[in-house]
Amino acid sequence: MPRTEHNIGRQRSTRYEICTNGLLTLRGRQLQALRLGTDPNAQANIEAIDRVLIDVIGYTGNIAEESRDFRRTSTFRRGELRRAVADVLRKADRPLTTLEVAKAVLEPRGVEVSYARKHKARVTNVLAVLKVMAGEGRVAKTTNRQGNLAWSFAPL
């Protein structure tokens, strides 16, 4: 294939943008591993990545600022909260409020739950799962004796 026809020479980068981005991402993951204590070599890996960025690639930006540990640790994996909510409702002998479902699902994992402002997002996540399941017909929405919204499992 002729070089001038397909302009191959211009497609090559001399600034290593993709490599730099990958190394900064890897450094962020190593920071997370260092914070969580999952990798005993995380600190050595971070130092090695810094040496490659500076000495080999010639990166001049602020490495620490560009590769902060932004990742959060999630309490549940994909679909796990939904399965846990369904299990709690299956085992319940009466309709449960959203807060009761949230406590039954989250407290075994060491997460505190209440209607306080700092815990409201977790209760809201459980409520969102309950609403989706109600839309699918898997969960029935009722009210309890106090007039609060309650949920019960609706077998198919």
Short mmCIF file of N, CA and C in Angstrom, two decimals:
data_model
loop_
_atom_site.label_atom_id
_atom_site.label_comp_id
_atom_site.label_asym_id
_atom_site.label_seq_id
_atom_site.Cartn_x
_atom_site.Cartn_y
_atom_site.Cartn_z
N MET A 1 0.85 -1.17 0.00
CA MET A 1 0.00 0.00 0.00
C MET A 1 0.90 1.23 0.00
N PRO A 2 0.71 2.12 -0.95
CA PRO A 2 1.55 3.32 -1.03
C PRO A 2 1.35 4.22 0.18
N ARG A 3 2.42 4.75 0.69
CA ARG A 3 2.39 5.57 1.89
C ARG A 3 1.64 6.89 1.66
N THR A 4 1.83 7.53 0.54
CA THR A 4 1.20 8.82 0.30
C THR A 4 -0.30 8.68 0.06
N GLU A 5 -0.73 7.57 -0.50
CA GLU A 5 -2.15 7.40 -0.79
C GLU A 5 -3.00 7.29 0.47
N HIS A 6 -2.50 6.60 1.48
CA HIS A 6 -3.29 6.39 2.69
C HIS A 6 -2.85 7.28 3.84
N ASN A 7 -1.83 8.11 3.65
CA ASN A 7 -1.39 9.09 4.62
C ASN A 7 -1.04 8.44 5.97
N ILE A 8 -0.30 7.36 5.91
CA ILE A 8 0.05 6.62 7.12
C ILE A 8 0.93 7.45 8.03
N GLY A 9 1.83 8.24 7.49
CA GLY A 9 2.78 9.01 8.29
C GLY A 9 2.09 9.97 9.25
N ARG A 10 0.96 10.52 8.91
CA ARG A 10 0.27 11.47 9.78
C ARG A 10 -0.55 10.79 10.87
N GLN A 11 -0.81 9.54 10.74
CA GLN A 11 -1.59 8.84 11.74
C GLN A 11 -0.77 8.48 12.97
N ARG A 12 0.53 8.51 12.85
CA ARG A 12 1.39 8.17 13.97
C ARG A 12 1.52 9.38 14.88
N SER A 13 1.41 9.15 16.19
CA SER A 13 1.53 10.23 17.15
C SER A 13 2.91 10.18 17.78
N THR A 14 3.49 11.32 18.00
CA THR A 14 4.79 11.37 18.67
C THR A 14 4.66 11.87 20.11
N ARG A 15 3.44 12.10 20.57
CA ARG A 15 3.25 12.63 21.93
C ARG A 15 2.74 11.57 22.90
N TYR A 16 2.49 10.38 22.46
CA TYR A 16 2.11 9.24 23.30
C TYR A 16 0.83 9.51 24.12
N GLU A 17 -0.18 10.12 23.51
CA GLU A 17 -1.40 10.44 24.25
C GLU A 17 -2.10 9.20 24.79
N ILE A 18 -2.22 8.18 23.96
CA ILE A 18 -2.94 6.98 24.36
C ILE A 18 -2.18 6.25 25.46
N CYS A 19 -0.89 6.17 25.32
CA CYS A 19 -0.06 5.51 26.34
C CYS A 19 -0.10 6.29 27.65
N THR A 20 -0.02 7.60 27.57
CA THR A 20 -0.07 8.44 28.78
C THR A 20 -1.40 8.28 29.47
N ASN A 21 -2.48 8.31 28.72
CA ASN A 21 -3.81 8.14 29.31
C ASN A 21 -3.94 6.78 29.97
N GLY A 22 -3.45 5.74 29.33
CA GLY A 22 -3.51 4.40 29.91
C GLY A 22 -2.70 4.29 31.19
N LEU A 23 -1.51 4.90 31.20
CA LEU A 23 -0.68 4.85 32.41
C LEU A 23 -1.30 5.64 33.56
N LEU A 24 -1.91 6.78 33.25
CA LEU A 24 -2.58 7.56 34.30
C LEU A 24 -3.78 6.81 34.85
N THR A 25 -4.50 6.12 33.99
CA THR A 25 -5.63 5.30 34.44
C THR A 25 -5.14 4.15 35.31
N LEU A 26 -4.09 3.49 34.88
CA LEU A 26 -3.51 2.40 35.67
C LEU A 26 -3.01 2.90 37.01
N ARG A 27 -2.44 4.09 37.03
CA ARG A 27 -1.97 4.68 38.29
C ARG A 27 -3.15 4.93 39.23
N GLY A 28 -4.28 5.39 38.70
CA GLY A 28 -5.47 5.57 39.52
C GLY A 28 -5.98 4.26 40.10
N ARG A 29 -5.92 3.20 39.31
CA ARG A 29 -6.34 1.89 39.82
C ARG A 29 -5.37 1.38 40.89
N GLN A 30 -4.10 1.67 40.72
CA GLN A 30 -3.13 1.27 41.74
C GLN A 30 -3.32 2.08 43.03
N LEU A 31 -3.72 3.35 42.89
CA LEU A 31 -4.04 4.15 44.08
C LEU A 31 -5.22 3.54 44.83
N GLN A 32 -6.21 3.06 44.09
CA GLN A 32 -7.35 2.40 44.73
C GLN A 32 -6.90 1.11 45.42
N ALA A 33 -6.05 0.34 44.77
CA ALA A 33 -5.56 -0.89 45.38
C ALA A 33 -4.73 -0.60 46.63
N LEU A 34 -4.00 0.49 46.60
CA LEU A 34 -3.22 0.90 47.77
C LEU A 34 -4.15 1.29 48.91
N ARG A 35 -5.21 2.03 48.58
CA ARG A 35 -6.17 2.47 49.61
C ARG A 35 -6.92 1.29 50.21
N LEU A 36 -7.32 0.33 49.37
CA LEU A 36 -8.07 -0.82 49.85
C LEU A 36 -7.18 -1.92 50.41
N GLY A 37 -5.90 -1.88 50.09
CA GLY A 37 -4.98 -2.90 50.57
C GLY A 37 -5.10 -4.22 49.85
N THR A 38 -5.56 -4.20 48.61
CA THR A 38 -5.75 -5.44 47.86
C THR A 38 -4.49 -5.90 47.13
N ASP A 39 -3.56 -4.98 46.87
CA ASP A 39 -2.33 -5.33 46.15
C ASP A 39 -1.13 -4.93 47.00
N PRO A 40 -0.33 -5.89 47.45
CA PRO A 40 0.82 -5.53 48.28
C PRO A 40 1.91 -4.77 47.52
N ASN A 41 1.90 -4.83 46.21
CA ASN A 41 2.92 -4.16 45.39
C ASN A 41 2.42 -2.84 44.81
N ALA A 42 1.32 -2.31 45.30
CA ALA A 42 0.71 -1.12 44.71
C ALA A 42 1.65 0.08 44.77
N GLN A 43 2.30 0.30 45.90
CA GLN A 43 3.19 1.46 46.02
C GLN A 43 4.36 1.36 45.04
N ALA A 44 4.94 0.18 44.90
CA ALA A 44 6.04 -0.01 43.95
C ALA A 44 5.56 0.19 42.52
N ASN A 45 4.34 -0.27 42.23
CA ASN A 45 3.79 -0.08 40.89
C ASN A 45 3.57 1.40 40.58
N ILE A 46 3.09 2.15 41.56
CA ILE A 46 2.87 3.59 41.36
C ILE A 46 4.19 4.29 41.07
N GLU A 47 5.22 3.94 41.82
CA GLU A 47 6.53 4.55 41.59
C GLU A 47 7.08 4.18 40.21
N ALA A 48 6.87 2.95 39.78
CA ALA A 48 7.33 2.53 38.46
C ALA A 48 6.59 3.26 37.35
N ILE A 49 5.28 3.43 37.52
CA ILE A 49 4.49 4.16 36.52
C ILE A 49 4.96 5.61 36.45
N ASP A 50 5.25 6.22 37.60
CA ASP A 50 5.75 7.59 37.61
C ASP A 50 7.08 7.71 36.87
N ARG A 51 7.97 6.72 37.07
CA ARG A 51 9.26 6.75 36.38
C ARG A 51 9.08 6.63 34.87
N VAL A 52 8.17 5.77 34.44
CA VAL A 52 7.93 5.62 33.00
C VAL A 52 7.34 6.90 32.43
N LEU A 53 6.39 7.48 33.13
CA LEU A 53 5.77 8.71 32.63
C LEU A 53 6.79 9.84 32.49
N ILE A 54 7.65 9.99 33.47
CA ILE A 54 8.59 11.12 33.46
C ILE A 54 9.81 10.82 32.59
N ASP A 55 10.46 9.68 32.84
CA ASP A 55 11.74 9.39 32.17
C ASP A 55 11.58 8.92 30.73
N VAL A 56 10.62 8.05 30.49
CA VAL A 56 10.50 7.47 29.15
C VAL A 56 9.64 8.34 28.23
N ILE A 57 8.46 8.70 28.70
CA ILE A 57 7.53 9.44 27.85
C ILE A 57 7.81 10.94 27.88
N GLY A 58 8.33 11.43 28.98
CA GLY A 58 8.61 12.86 29.09
C GLY A 58 7.38 13.67 29.49
N TYR A 59 6.50 13.07 30.27
CA TYR A 59 5.28 13.75 30.71
C TYR A 59 5.64 14.90 31.64
N THR A 60 5.07 16.08 31.39
CA THR A 60 5.42 17.26 32.18
C THR A 60 4.27 17.75 33.05
N GLY A 61 3.11 17.13 32.95
CA GLY A 61 1.96 17.56 33.75
C GLY A 61 2.06 17.11 35.19
N ASN A 62 1.07 17.50 36.00
CA ASN A 62 1.02 17.11 37.40
C ASN A 62 0.42 15.71 37.50
N ILE A 63 1.26 14.74 37.73
CA ILE A 63 0.83 13.33 37.72
C ILE A 63 -0.16 13.06 38.84
N ALA A 64 0.09 13.56 40.03
CA ALA A 64 -0.78 13.28 41.17
C ALA A 64 -2.18 13.85 40.95
N GLU A 65 -2.27 15.00 40.34
CA GLU A 65 -3.58 15.61 40.11
C GLU A 65 -4.34 14.93 38.98
N GLU A 66 -3.63 14.47 37.98
CA GLU A 66 -4.25 13.84 36.82
C GLU A 66 -4.74 12.42 37.10
N SER A 67 -4.18 11.76 38.11
CA SER A 67 -4.52 10.36 38.33
C SER A 67 -5.04 10.13 39.75
N ARG A 68 -5.97 10.96 40.18
CA ARG A 68 -6.56 10.75 41.51
C ARG A 68 -7.42 9.51 41.51
N ASP A 69 -7.60 8.96 42.69
CA ASP A 69 -8.41 7.76 42.86
C ASP A 69 -9.88 8.19 42.91
N PHE A 70 -10.53 8.19 41.75
CA PHE A 70 -11.92 8.63 41.68
C PHE A 70 -12.91 7.49 41.91
N ARG A 71 -12.44 6.29 41.81
CA ARG A 71 -13.36 5.16 41.86
C ARG A 71 -13.91 4.98 43.26
N ARG A 72 -15.19 4.70 43.32
CA ARG A 72 -15.83 4.41 44.60
C ARG A 72 -15.94 2.90 44.73
N THR A 73 -16.07 2.45 45.94
CA THR A 73 -16.28 1.03 46.14
C THR A 73 -17.77 0.80 46.28
N SER A 74 -18.31 -0.04 45.44
CA SER A 74 -19.74 -0.27 45.46
C SER A 74 -20.09 -1.34 46.48
N THR A 75 -21.29 -1.21 47.04
CA THR A 75 -21.76 -2.15 48.03
C THR A 75 -22.26 -3.42 47.35
N PHE A 76 -22.88 -3.26 46.19
CA PHE A 76 -23.45 -4.38 45.46
C PHE A 76 -22.90 -4.43 44.05
N ARG A 77 -22.83 -5.62 43.51
CA ARG A 77 -22.49 -5.77 42.10
C ARG A 77 -23.74 -5.61 41.26
N ARG A 78 -23.58 -5.69 39.97
CA ARG A 78 -24.70 -5.49 39.06
C ARG A 78 -25.79 -6.54 39.30
N GLY A 79 -27.01 -6.09 39.60
CA GLY A 79 -28.15 -6.98 39.80
C GLY A 79 -28.23 -7.59 41.19
N GLU A 80 -27.21 -7.38 42.01
CA GLU A 80 -27.17 -8.02 43.32
C GLU A 80 -28.17 -7.38 44.28
N LEU A 81 -28.35 -6.06 44.21
CA LEU A 81 -29.32 -5.39 45.07
C LEU A 81 -30.73 -5.87 44.75
N ARG A 82 -31.02 -6.01 43.50
CA ARG A 82 -32.34 -6.49 43.08
C ARG A 82 -32.62 -7.90 43.61
N ARG A 83 -31.64 -8.77 43.51
CA ARG A 83 -31.82 -10.14 44.03
C ARG A 83 -31.97 -10.14 45.54
N ALA A 84 -31.22 -9.28 46.22
CA ALA A 84 -31.31 -9.22 47.68
C ALA A 84 -32.68 -8.70 48.12
N VAL A 85 -33.21 -7.71 47.42
CA VAL A 85 -34.54 -7.18 47.74
C VAL A 85 -35.59 -8.26 47.51
N ALA A 86 -35.49 -8.99 46.43
CA ALA A 86 -36.45 -10.06 46.15
C ALA A 86 -36.38 -11.15 47.22
N ASP A 87 -35.18 -11.49 47.67
CA ASP A 87 -35.04 -12.51 48.72
C ASP A 87 -35.66 -12.04 50.03
N VAL A 88 -35.46 -10.79 50.39
CA VAL A 88 -36.03 -10.26 51.63
C VAL A 88 -37.55 -10.28 51.57
N LEU A 89 -38.11 -9.87 50.44
CA LEU A 89 -39.57 -9.85 50.32
C LEU A 89 -40.16 -11.26 50.27
N ARG A 90 -39.44 -12.20 49.67
CA ARG A 90 -39.91 -13.59 49.65
C ARG A 90 -40.01 -14.17 51.05
N LYS A 91 -39.03 -13.86 51.90
CA LYS A 91 -38.98 -14.41 53.25
C LYS A 91 -39.88 -13.68 54.24
N ALA A 92 -40.36 -12.50 53.88
CA ALA A 92 -41.17 -11.70 54.80
C ALA A 92 -42.55 -12.31 54.97
N ASP A 93 -43.06 -12.21 56.20
CA ASP A 93 -44.40 -12.73 56.48
C ASP A 93 -45.47 -11.65 56.40
N ARG A 94 -45.06 -10.40 56.15
CA ARG A 94 -45.99 -9.29 56.04
C ARG A 94 -45.40 -8.27 55.06
N PRO A 95 -46.19 -7.33 54.58
CA PRO A 95 -45.63 -6.28 53.73
C PRO A 95 -44.63 -5.42 54.51
N LEU A 96 -43.53 -5.08 53.88
CA LEU A 96 -42.47 -4.30 54.52
C LEU A 96 -42.39 -2.90 53.92
N THR A 97 -42.07 -1.91 54.76
CA THR A 97 -41.85 -0.56 54.26
C THR A 97 -40.50 -0.51 53.55
N THR A 98 -40.28 0.57 52.84
CA THR A 98 -39.02 0.73 52.11
C THR A 98 -37.84 0.73 53.07
N LEU A 99 -37.99 1.40 54.21
CA LEU A 99 -36.91 1.45 55.19
C LEU A 99 -36.62 0.07 55.77
N GLU A 100 -37.64 -0.72 56.02
CA GLU A 100 -37.43 -2.07 56.54
C GLU A 100 -36.71 -2.95 55.52
N VAL A 101 -37.08 -2.80 54.26
CA VAL A 101 -36.41 -3.57 53.20
C VAL A 101 -34.95 -3.13 53.10
N ALA A 102 -34.72 -1.81 53.14
CA ALA A 102 -33.36 -1.29 53.04
C ALA A 102 -32.50 -1.79 54.20
N LYS A 103 -33.06 -1.78 55.41
CA LYS A 103 -32.31 -2.27 56.57
C LYS A 103 -32.00 -3.76 56.44
N ALA A 104 -32.98 -4.53 56.00
CA ALA A 104 -32.77 -5.97 55.87
C ALA A 104 -31.73 -6.31 54.80
N VAL A 105 -31.63 -5.48 53.79
CA VAL A 105 -30.69 -5.73 52.70
C VAL A 105 -29.29 -5.20 53.03
N LEU A 106 -29.22 -4.01 53.63
CA LEU A 106 -27.93 -3.33 53.79
C LEU A 106 -27.22 -3.61 55.10
N GLU A 107 -27.95 -3.82 56.18
CA GLU A 107 -27.28 -4.01 57.47
C GLU A 107 -26.41 -5.26 57.54
N PRO A 108 -26.76 -6.37 56.89
CA PRO A 108 -25.82 -7.50 56.89
C PRO A 108 -24.47 -7.18 56.23
N ARG A 109 -24.43 -6.16 55.41
CA ARG A 109 -23.19 -5.76 54.76
C ARG A 109 -22.45 -4.68 55.55
N GLY A 110 -22.96 -4.36 56.73
CA GLY A 110 -22.30 -3.37 57.57
C GLY A 110 -22.59 -1.93 57.20
N VAL A 111 -23.69 -1.68 56.50
CA VAL A 111 -24.06 -0.34 56.10
C VAL A 111 -25.22 0.13 56.97
N GLU A 112 -25.05 1.28 57.60
CA GLU A 112 -26.10 1.83 58.46
C GLU A 112 -27.17 2.47 57.58
N VAL A 113 -28.44 2.29 57.98
CA VAL A 113 -29.55 2.79 57.18
C VAL A 113 -30.56 3.49 58.07
N SER A 114 -31.01 4.66 57.66
CA SER A 114 -32.10 5.38 58.33
C SER A 114 -32.64 6.41 57.34
N TYR A 115 -33.62 7.17 57.77
CA TYR A 115 -34.14 8.23 56.91
C TYR A 115 -33.34 9.51 57.06
N ALA A 116 -32.22 9.46 57.78
CA ALA A 116 -31.38 10.64 57.91
C ALA A 116 -30.82 11.03 56.54
N ARG A 117 -30.44 12.28 56.42
CA ARG A 117 -29.99 12.82 55.13
C ARG A 117 -28.82 12.03 54.56
N LYS A 118 -27.87 11.62 55.41
CA LYS A 118 -26.69 10.93 54.89
C LYS A 118 -26.99 9.52 54.40
N HIS A 119 -28.11 8.94 54.83
CA HIS A 119 -28.47 7.59 54.40
C HIS A 119 -29.61 7.59 53.37
N LYS A 120 -30.10 8.76 53.03
CA LYS A 120 -31.27 8.84 52.15
C LYS A 120 -30.99 8.25 50.77
N ALA A 121 -29.79 8.40 50.26
CA ALA A 121 -29.47 7.88 48.93
C ALA A 121 -29.58 6.36 48.88
N ARG A 122 -29.17 5.70 49.94
CA ARG A 122 -29.26 4.24 49.97
C ARG A 122 -30.71 3.77 50.00
N VAL A 123 -31.55 4.45 50.80
CA VAL A 123 -32.97 4.11 50.85
C VAL A 123 -33.61 4.41 49.49
N THR A 124 -33.19 5.49 48.86
CA THR A 124 -33.72 5.84 47.54
C THR A 124 -33.35 4.79 46.50
N ASN A 125 -32.14 4.23 46.59
CA ASN A 125 -31.74 3.17 45.66
C ASN A 125 -32.62 1.94 45.83
N VAL A 126 -32.92 1.58 47.07
CA VAL A 126 -33.80 0.44 47.32
C VAL A 126 -35.20 0.74 46.80
N LEU A 127 -35.68 1.97 47.02
CA LEU A 127 -37.01 2.36 46.52
C LEU A 127 -37.07 2.28 45.00
N ALA A 128 -36.01 2.69 44.33
CA ALA A 128 -35.98 2.62 42.87
C ALA A 128 -36.06 1.17 42.39
N VAL A 129 -35.36 0.28 43.07
CA VAL A 129 -35.42 -1.15 42.71
C VAL A 129 -36.84 -1.67 42.93
N LEU A 130 -37.45 -1.28 44.04
CA LEU A 130 -38.82 -1.73 44.33
C LEU A 130 -39.81 -1.23 43.29
N LYS A 131 -39.64 0.01 42.85
CA LYS A 131 -40.55 0.56 41.84
C LYS A 131 -40.40 -0.16 40.50
N VAL A 132 -39.16 -0.49 40.13
CA VAL A 132 -38.94 -1.23 38.88
C VAL A 132 -39.59 -2.60 38.97
N MET A 133 -39.39 -3.26 40.11
CA MET A 133 -39.97 -4.59 40.29
C MET A 133 -41.50 -4.53 40.33
N ALA A 134 -42.06 -3.43 40.87
CA ALA A 134 -43.52 -3.26 40.88
C ALA A 134 -44.04 -3.06 39.46
N GLY A 135 -43.28 -2.33 38.64
CA GLY A 135 -43.67 -2.13 37.25
C GLY A 135 -43.66 -3.42 36.45
N GLU A 136 -42.82 -4.35 36.85
CA GLU A 136 -42.75 -5.65 36.19
C GLU A 136 -43.78 -6.63 36.74
N GLY A 137 -44.46 -6.27 37.82
CA GLY A 137 -45.46 -7.14 38.42
C GLY A 137 -44.89 -8.14 39.41
N ARG A 138 -43.62 -8.01 39.78
CA ARG A 138 -43.00 -8.94 40.72
C ARG A 138 -43.23 -8.55 42.17
N VAL A 139 -43.56 -7.28 42.41
CA VAL A 139 -43.75 -6.77 43.76
C VAL A 139 -45.08 -6.04 43.80
N ALA A 140 -45.82 -6.23 44.89
CA ALA A 140 -47.10 -5.55 45.06
C ALA A 140 -46.93 -4.38 46.01
N LYS A 141 -47.51 -3.24 45.65
CA LYS A 141 -47.43 -2.04 46.47
C LYS A 141 -48.73 -1.90 47.25
N THR A 142 -48.61 -1.78 48.58
CA THR A 142 -49.79 -1.61 49.45
C THR A 142 -49.48 -0.55 50.49
N THR A 143 -50.41 -0.38 51.41
CA THR A 143 -50.15 0.51 52.56
C THR A 143 -50.33 -0.31 53.83
N ASN A 144 -49.51 0.00 54.83
CA ASN A 144 -49.61 -0.72 56.09
C ASN A 144 -50.60 -0.02 57.02
N ARG A 145 -50.69 -0.46 58.26
CA ARG A 145 -51.67 0.09 59.22
C ARG A 145 -51.45 1.58 59.49
N GLN A 146 -50.21 2.02 59.46
CA GLN A 146 -49.92 3.43 59.72
C GLN A 146 -50.12 4.31 58.47
N GLY A 147 -50.46 3.70 57.36
CA GLY A 147 -50.67 4.45 56.13
C GLY A 147 -49.41 4.64 55.31
N ASN A 148 -48.33 3.97 55.70
CA ASN A 148 -47.06 4.07 54.96
C ASN A 148 -47.05 3.10 53.79
N LEU A 149 -46.27 3.44 52.78
CA LEU A 149 -46.12 2.58 51.62
C LEU A 149 -45.42 1.29 52.04
N ALA A 150 -45.98 0.15 51.66
CA ALA A 150 -45.39 -1.14 52.00
C ALA A 150 -45.32 -2.00 50.75
N TRP A 151 -44.39 -2.95 50.77
CA TRP A 151 -44.14 -3.79 49.61
C TRP A 151 -44.21 -5.24 50.01
N SER A 152 -44.76 -6.05 49.11
CA SER A 152 -44.80 -7.50 49.35
C SER A 152 -44.48 -8.20 48.04
N PHE A 153 -43.98 -9.41 48.15
CA PHE A 153 -43.58 -10.18 46.98
C PHE A 153 -44.81 -10.73 46.31
N ALA A 154 -44.91 -10.57 45.01
CA ALA A 154 -46.04 -11.09 44.25
C ALA A 154 -45.53 -12.24 43.39
N PRO A 155 -45.77 -13.49 43.80
CA PRO A 155 -45.27 -14.61 43.00
C PRO A 155 -45.89 -14.63 41.61
N LEU A 156 -45.13 -15.09 40.65
CA LEU A 156 -45.61 -15.11 39.25
C LEU A 156 -46.59 -16.23 39.02
#
